[in-house]
Coordinates of C-alpha atoms and ligand atoms in Angstrom, one line a residue:
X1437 CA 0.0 0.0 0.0
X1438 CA 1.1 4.0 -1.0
X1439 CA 0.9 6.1 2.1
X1440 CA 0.2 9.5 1.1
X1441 CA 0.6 12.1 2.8
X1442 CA -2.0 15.5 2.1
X1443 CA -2.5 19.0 3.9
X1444 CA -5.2 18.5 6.7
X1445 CA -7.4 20.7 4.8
X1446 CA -6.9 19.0 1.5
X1447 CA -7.6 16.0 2.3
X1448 CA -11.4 16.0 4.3
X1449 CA -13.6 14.4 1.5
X1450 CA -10.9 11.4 0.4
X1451 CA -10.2 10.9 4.2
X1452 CA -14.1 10.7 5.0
X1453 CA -14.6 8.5 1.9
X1454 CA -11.4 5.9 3.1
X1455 CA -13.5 5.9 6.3
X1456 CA -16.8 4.5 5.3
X1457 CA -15.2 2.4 3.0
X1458 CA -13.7 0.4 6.2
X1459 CA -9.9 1.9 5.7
X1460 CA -7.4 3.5 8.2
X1461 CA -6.9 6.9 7.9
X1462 CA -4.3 8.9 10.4
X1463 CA -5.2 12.5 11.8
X1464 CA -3.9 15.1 13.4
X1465 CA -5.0 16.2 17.1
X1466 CA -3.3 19.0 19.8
X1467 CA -2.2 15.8 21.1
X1468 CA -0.1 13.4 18.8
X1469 CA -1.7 12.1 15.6
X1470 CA -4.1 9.6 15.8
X1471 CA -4.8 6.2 13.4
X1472 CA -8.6 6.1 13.0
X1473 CA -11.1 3.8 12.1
X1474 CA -15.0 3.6 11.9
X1475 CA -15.9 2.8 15.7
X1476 CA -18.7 0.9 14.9
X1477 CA -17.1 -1.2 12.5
X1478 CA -15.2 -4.3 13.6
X1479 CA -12.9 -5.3 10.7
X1480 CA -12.0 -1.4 9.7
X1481 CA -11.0 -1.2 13.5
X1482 CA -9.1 -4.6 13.5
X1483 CA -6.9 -3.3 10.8
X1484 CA -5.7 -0.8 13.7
X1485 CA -4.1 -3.5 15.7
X1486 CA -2.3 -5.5 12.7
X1487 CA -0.8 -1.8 11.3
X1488 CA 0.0 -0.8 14.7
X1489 CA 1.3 -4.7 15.9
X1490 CA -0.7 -3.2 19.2
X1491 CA -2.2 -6.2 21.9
X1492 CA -5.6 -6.7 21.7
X1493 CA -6.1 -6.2 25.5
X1494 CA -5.8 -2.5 24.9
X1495 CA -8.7 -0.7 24.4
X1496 CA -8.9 1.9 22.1
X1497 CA -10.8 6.2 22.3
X1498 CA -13.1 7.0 20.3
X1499 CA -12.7 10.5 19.1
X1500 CA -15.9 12.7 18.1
X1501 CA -17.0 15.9 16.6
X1502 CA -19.7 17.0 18.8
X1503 CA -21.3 15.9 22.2
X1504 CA -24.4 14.5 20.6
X1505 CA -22.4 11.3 18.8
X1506 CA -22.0 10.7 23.2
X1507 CA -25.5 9.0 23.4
X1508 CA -24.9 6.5 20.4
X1509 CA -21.4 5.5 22.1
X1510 CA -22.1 5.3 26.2
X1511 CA -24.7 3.7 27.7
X1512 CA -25.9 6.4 29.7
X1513 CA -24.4 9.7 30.3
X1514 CA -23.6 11.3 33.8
X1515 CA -24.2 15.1 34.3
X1516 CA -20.3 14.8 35.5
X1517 CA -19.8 14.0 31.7
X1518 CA -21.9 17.2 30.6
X1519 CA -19.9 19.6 33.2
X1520 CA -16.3 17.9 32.1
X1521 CA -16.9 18.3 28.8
X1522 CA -18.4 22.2 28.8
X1523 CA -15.1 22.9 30.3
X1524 CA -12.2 21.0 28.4
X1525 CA -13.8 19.7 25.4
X1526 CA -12.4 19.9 22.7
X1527 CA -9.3 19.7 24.3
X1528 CA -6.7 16.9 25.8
X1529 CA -8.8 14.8 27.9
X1530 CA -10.6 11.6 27.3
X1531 CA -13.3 10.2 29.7
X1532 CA -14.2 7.4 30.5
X1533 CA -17.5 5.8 30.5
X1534 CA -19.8 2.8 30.2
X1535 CA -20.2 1.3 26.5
X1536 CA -23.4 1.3 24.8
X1537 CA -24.3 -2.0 22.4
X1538 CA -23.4 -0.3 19.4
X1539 CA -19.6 0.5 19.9
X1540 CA -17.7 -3.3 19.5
X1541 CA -15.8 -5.4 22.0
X1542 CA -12.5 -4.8 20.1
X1543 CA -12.3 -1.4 20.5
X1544 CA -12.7 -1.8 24.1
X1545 CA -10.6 -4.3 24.1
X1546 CA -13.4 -6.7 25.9
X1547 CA -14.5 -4.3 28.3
X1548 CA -17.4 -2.6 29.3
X1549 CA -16.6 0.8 29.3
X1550 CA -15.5 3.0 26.7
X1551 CA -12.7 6.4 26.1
X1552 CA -14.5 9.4 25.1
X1553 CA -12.0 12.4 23.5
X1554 CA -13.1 15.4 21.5
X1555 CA -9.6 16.8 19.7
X1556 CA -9.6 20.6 19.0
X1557 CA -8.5 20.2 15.4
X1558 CA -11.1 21.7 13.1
X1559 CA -10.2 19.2 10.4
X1560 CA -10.0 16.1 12.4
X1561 CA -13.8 17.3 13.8
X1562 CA -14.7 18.2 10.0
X1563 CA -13.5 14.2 9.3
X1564 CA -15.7 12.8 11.9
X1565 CA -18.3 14.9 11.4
X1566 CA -18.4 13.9 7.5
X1567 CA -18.0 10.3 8.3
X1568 CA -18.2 8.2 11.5
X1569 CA -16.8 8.4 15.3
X1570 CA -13.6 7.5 15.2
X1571 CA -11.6 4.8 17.2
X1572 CA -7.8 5.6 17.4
X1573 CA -4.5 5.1 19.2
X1574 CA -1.8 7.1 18.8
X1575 CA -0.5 6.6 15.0
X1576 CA 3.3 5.0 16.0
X1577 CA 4.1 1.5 16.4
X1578 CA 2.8 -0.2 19.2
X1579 CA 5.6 0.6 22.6
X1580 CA 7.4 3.3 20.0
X1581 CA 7.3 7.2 20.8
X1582 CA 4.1 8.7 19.8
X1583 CA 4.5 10.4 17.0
X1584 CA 3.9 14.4 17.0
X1585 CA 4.6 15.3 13.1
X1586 CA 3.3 13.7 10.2
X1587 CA 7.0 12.7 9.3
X1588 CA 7.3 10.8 12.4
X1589 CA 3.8 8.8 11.5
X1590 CA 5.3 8.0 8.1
X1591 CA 8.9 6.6 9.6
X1592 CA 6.9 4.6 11.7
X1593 CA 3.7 3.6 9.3
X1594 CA 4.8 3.8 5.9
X1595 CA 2.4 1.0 4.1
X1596 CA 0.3 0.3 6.6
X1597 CA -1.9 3.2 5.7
X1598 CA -3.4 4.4 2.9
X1599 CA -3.6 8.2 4.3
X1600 CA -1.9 10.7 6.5
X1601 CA -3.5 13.8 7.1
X1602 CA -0.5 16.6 8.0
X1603 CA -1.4 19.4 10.5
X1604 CA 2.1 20.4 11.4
X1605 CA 3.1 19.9 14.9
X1606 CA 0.9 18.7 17.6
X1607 CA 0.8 21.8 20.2
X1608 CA 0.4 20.3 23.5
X1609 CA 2.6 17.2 22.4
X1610 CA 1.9 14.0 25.3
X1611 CA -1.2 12.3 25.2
X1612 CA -4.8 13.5 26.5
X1613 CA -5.6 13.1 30.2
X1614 CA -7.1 9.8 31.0
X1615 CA -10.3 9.9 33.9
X1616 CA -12.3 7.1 34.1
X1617 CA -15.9 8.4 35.6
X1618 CA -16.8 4.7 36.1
X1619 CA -15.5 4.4 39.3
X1620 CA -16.8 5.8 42.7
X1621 CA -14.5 8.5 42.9
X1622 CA -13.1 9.7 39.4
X1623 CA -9.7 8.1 38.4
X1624 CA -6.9 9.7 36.6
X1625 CA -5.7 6.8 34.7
X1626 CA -3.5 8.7 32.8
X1627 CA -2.1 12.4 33.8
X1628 CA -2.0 14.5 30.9
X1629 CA -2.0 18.4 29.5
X1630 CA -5.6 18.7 31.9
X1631 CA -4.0 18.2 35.2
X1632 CA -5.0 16.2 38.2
X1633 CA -5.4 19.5 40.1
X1634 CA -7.7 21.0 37.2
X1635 CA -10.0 18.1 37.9
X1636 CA -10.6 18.5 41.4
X1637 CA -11.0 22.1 41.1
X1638 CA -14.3 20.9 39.2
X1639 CA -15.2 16.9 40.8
X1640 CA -14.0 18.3 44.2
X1641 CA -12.5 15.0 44.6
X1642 CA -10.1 12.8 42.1
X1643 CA -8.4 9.6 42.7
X1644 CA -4.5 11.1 41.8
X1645 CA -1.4 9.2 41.0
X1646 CA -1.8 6.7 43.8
X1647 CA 0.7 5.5 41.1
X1648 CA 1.1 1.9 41.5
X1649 CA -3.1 1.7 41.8
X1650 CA -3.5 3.8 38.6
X1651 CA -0.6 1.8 36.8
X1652 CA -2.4 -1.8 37.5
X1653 CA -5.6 -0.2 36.5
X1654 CA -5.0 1.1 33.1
X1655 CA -5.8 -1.3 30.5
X1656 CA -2.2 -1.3 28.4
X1657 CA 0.1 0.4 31.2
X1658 CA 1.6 -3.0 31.9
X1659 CA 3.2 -2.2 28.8
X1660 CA 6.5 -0.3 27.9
X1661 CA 4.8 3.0 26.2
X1662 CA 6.9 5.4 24.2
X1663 CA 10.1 3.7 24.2
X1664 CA 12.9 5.1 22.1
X1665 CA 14.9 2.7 20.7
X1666 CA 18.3 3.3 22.2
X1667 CA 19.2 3.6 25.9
X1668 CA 17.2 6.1 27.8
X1669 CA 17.7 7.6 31.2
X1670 CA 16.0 10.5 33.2
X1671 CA 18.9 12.6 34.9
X1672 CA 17.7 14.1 38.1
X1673 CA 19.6 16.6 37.9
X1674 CA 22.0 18.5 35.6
X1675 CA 25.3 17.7 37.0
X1676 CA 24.2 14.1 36.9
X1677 CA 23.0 14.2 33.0
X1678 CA 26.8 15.8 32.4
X1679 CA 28.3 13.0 35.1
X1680 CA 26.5 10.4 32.9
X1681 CA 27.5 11.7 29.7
X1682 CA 31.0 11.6 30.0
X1683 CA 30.5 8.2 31.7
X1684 CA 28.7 7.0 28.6
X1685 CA 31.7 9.1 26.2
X1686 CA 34.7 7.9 27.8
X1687 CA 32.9 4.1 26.6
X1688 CA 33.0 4.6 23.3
X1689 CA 29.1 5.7 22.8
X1690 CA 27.7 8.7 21.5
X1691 CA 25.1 10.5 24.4
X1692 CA 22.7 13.2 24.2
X1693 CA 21.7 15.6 26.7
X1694 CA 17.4 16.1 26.0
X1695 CA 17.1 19.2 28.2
X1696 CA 15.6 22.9 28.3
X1697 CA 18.0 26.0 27.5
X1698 CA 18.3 27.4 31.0
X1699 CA 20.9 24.4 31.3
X1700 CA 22.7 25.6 28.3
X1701 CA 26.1 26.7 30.3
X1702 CA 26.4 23.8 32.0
X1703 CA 25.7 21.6 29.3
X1704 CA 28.8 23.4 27.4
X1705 CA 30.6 21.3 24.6
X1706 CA 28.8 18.0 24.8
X1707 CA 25.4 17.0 22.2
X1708 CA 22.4 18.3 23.4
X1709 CA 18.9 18.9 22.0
X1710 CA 16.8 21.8 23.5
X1711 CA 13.3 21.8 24.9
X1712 CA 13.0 25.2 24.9
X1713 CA 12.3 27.4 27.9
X1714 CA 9.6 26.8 29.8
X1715 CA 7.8 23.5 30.7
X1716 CA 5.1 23.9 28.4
X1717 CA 7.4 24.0 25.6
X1718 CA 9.1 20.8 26.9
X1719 CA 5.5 19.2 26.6
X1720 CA 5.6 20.4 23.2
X1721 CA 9.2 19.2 22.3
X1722 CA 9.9 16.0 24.1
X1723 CA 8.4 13.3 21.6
X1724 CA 10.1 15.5 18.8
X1725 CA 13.2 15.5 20.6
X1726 CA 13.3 11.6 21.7
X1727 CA 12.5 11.0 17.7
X1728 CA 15.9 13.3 16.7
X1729 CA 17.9 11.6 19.5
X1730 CA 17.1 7.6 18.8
X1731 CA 17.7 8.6 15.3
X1732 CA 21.6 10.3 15.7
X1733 CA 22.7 9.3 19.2
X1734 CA 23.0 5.9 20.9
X1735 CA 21.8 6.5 24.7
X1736 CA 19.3 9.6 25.4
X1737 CA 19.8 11.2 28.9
X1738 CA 17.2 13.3 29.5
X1739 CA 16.2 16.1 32.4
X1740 CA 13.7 15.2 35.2
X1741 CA 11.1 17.9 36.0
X1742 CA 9.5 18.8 39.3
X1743 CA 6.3 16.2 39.5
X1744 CA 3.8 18.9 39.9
X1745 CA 0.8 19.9 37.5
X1746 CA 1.9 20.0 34.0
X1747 CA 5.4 18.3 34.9
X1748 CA 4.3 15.2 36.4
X1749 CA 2.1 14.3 33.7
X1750 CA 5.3 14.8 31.5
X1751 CA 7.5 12.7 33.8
X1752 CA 5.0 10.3 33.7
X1753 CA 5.8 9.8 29.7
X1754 CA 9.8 10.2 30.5
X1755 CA 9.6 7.6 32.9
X1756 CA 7.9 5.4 30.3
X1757 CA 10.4 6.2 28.0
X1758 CA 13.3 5.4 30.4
X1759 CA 12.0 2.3 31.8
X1760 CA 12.3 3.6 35.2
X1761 CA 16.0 3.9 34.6
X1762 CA 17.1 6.7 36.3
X1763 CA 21.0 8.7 36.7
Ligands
TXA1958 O1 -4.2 12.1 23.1 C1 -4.6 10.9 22.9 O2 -5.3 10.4 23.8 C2 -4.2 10.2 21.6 C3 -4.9 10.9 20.5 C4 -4.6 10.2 19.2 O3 -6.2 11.1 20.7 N1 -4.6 8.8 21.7 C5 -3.9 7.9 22.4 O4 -4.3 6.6 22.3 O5 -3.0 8.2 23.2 P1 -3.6 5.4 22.8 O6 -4.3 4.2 22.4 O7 -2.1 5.4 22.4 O8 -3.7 5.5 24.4 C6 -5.0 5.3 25.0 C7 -4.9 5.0 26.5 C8 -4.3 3.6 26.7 O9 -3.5 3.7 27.8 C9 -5.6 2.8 27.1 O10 -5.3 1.8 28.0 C10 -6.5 3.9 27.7 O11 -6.2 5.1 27.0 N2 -7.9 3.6 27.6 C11 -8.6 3.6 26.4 N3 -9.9 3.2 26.6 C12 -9.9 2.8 27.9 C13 -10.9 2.3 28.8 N4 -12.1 2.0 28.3 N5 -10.6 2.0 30.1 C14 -9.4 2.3 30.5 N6 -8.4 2.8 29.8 C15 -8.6 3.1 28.5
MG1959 MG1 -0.1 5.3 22.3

């Protein structure tokens, strides 16, 4: 199969048409790009899993255009879902809820309850709205980085899709916030660009990172997300991403500091790759960077960031990437 790759804006009426013709289409979100198929049609969204070499025991989001589709997906909807969604949707958050008949057992992955997201890009909502919800992991290879450029979907799916609709760069970067509104008290089950502490401002109460609880709960986490493939380590702090680089130089392999600017100094001499400034640009640059580094160096070391708001969600994915390995 010919992957092309088409402006966003271009491409609406041939991506809608691949849609309700069963095939995979990939789509751009604030996010990372997505790889979407008709959720209510089990063979189109099977096709997901072979392109993607993703488990079946992971279930799946279905992404919509308007709060409407909601009814035709969940079995019944909470006012929690109403006052969630007039606040951060669209935007990077998926909730979770109870499945309705129509949505099938593979995108849930078996399950009874089904991921809800809204994506703020017009064109992805034009997409849906022209052809079906759509059910849709993250477009990489399953346990690879997610990818946050249309170049990085094609490295990763070249063939496996027909279509790749290019929006330029994702602006938030990591994954949507995962809450599952299932439970008794709401569960982050992923930490994302909508933070824990956003949350509780509105539900008053939110199960947080009780991390271990929230890792064995997650359908998937058992798995190693958004692993580079070289050597990765999270440095906590500078001096020990410089200690650790010259460790890794003086045997013979070529390291890579992944860290913001303000570190620039102390950094000096040795290969580095900026996030920018603040932490929001590191959301916005760490995928990018992690694809540039696994691509010219042979063991990432990358800077920790204080786990508060915004920065432990991103730690969250660092941690992923690093396997826990830590310097
Ligand atoms: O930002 C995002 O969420 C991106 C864009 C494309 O929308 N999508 C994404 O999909 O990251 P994926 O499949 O790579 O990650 C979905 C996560 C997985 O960890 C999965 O286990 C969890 O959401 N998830 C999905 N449905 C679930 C459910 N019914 N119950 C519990 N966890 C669920
Ligand atoms: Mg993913």
């Amino acid at each position: 199969m010919q992957t092309k790759i088409v402006k966003a804006k271009d491409g609406i009426e041939e991506g809608a048409s691949l849609i309700k013709s069963g095939e995979l289409v990939v789509f751009p979100t604030e996010t990372v790009y997505g790889l979407g198929a008709n959720a209510y049609d089990e063979s189109a969204v099977a096709k997901i899993f072979s392109a993607k070499g993703r488990p079946q025991d992971n279930p799946l989001i279905v992404h919509i255009s308007s709060l409407e589709q909601v009814r035709d997906i969940a079995e019944s909807v909470p006012d929690v879902f109403y006052e969630l969604a007039n606040r951060f949707m669209p935007g990077p958050i998926t909730l979770i809820l109870k499945k309705s008949d129509k949505i099938p057992y593979i995108v849930t992955a078996g399950g009874e309850t089904v991921g809800i997201r809204m994506p703020k890009n017009v064109w992805t909502r034009e997409l849906i709205s022209k052809s079906f919800p759509l059910a849709a992991p993250s477009a990489n290879k399953s346990k690879h980085i997610s990818p946050t450029t249309a170049k990085h979907v094609y490295d990763d799916l070249q063939g496996e899709v027909a279509l790749i609709l290019d929006d330029g760069a994702c602006e938030v970067g990591i994954e949507s916030t995962v809450l599952d509104l299932t439970t008794d008290v709401p569960t982050v089950l992923r930490p994302g660009a909508v933070t824990t502490e956003m949350l509780a401002e509105i539900l008053g109460e939110v199960s947080e990172n009780g991390k271990v609880i929230k890792i064995a709960k997650a359908p998937g986490m058992k798995y190693t997300h958004y692993a580079p493939k070289v050597k990765t380590v999270c440095a906590v702090s500078i001096d020990h991403a410089v200690e650790e680089y010259d460790k890794e130089k003086s045997e013979g392999m070529r390291p890579v500091i992944v860290a913001r600017d303000i570190y620039r100094d102390k950094v000096e001499e040795r290969d580095q790759i900026s996030l920018g400034v603040t932490v929001e640009d590191y959301c916005r640059n760490i995928y990018s960077a992690l694809h540039t580094a696994e691509e010219n160096f042979d063991v990432i070391i990358v800077e920790e960031l204080e786990q508060k708001g915004l920065g432990a969600s991103i730690m969250n994915r660092v941690e992923k990437a690093a396997g826990g390995k830590k310097v």
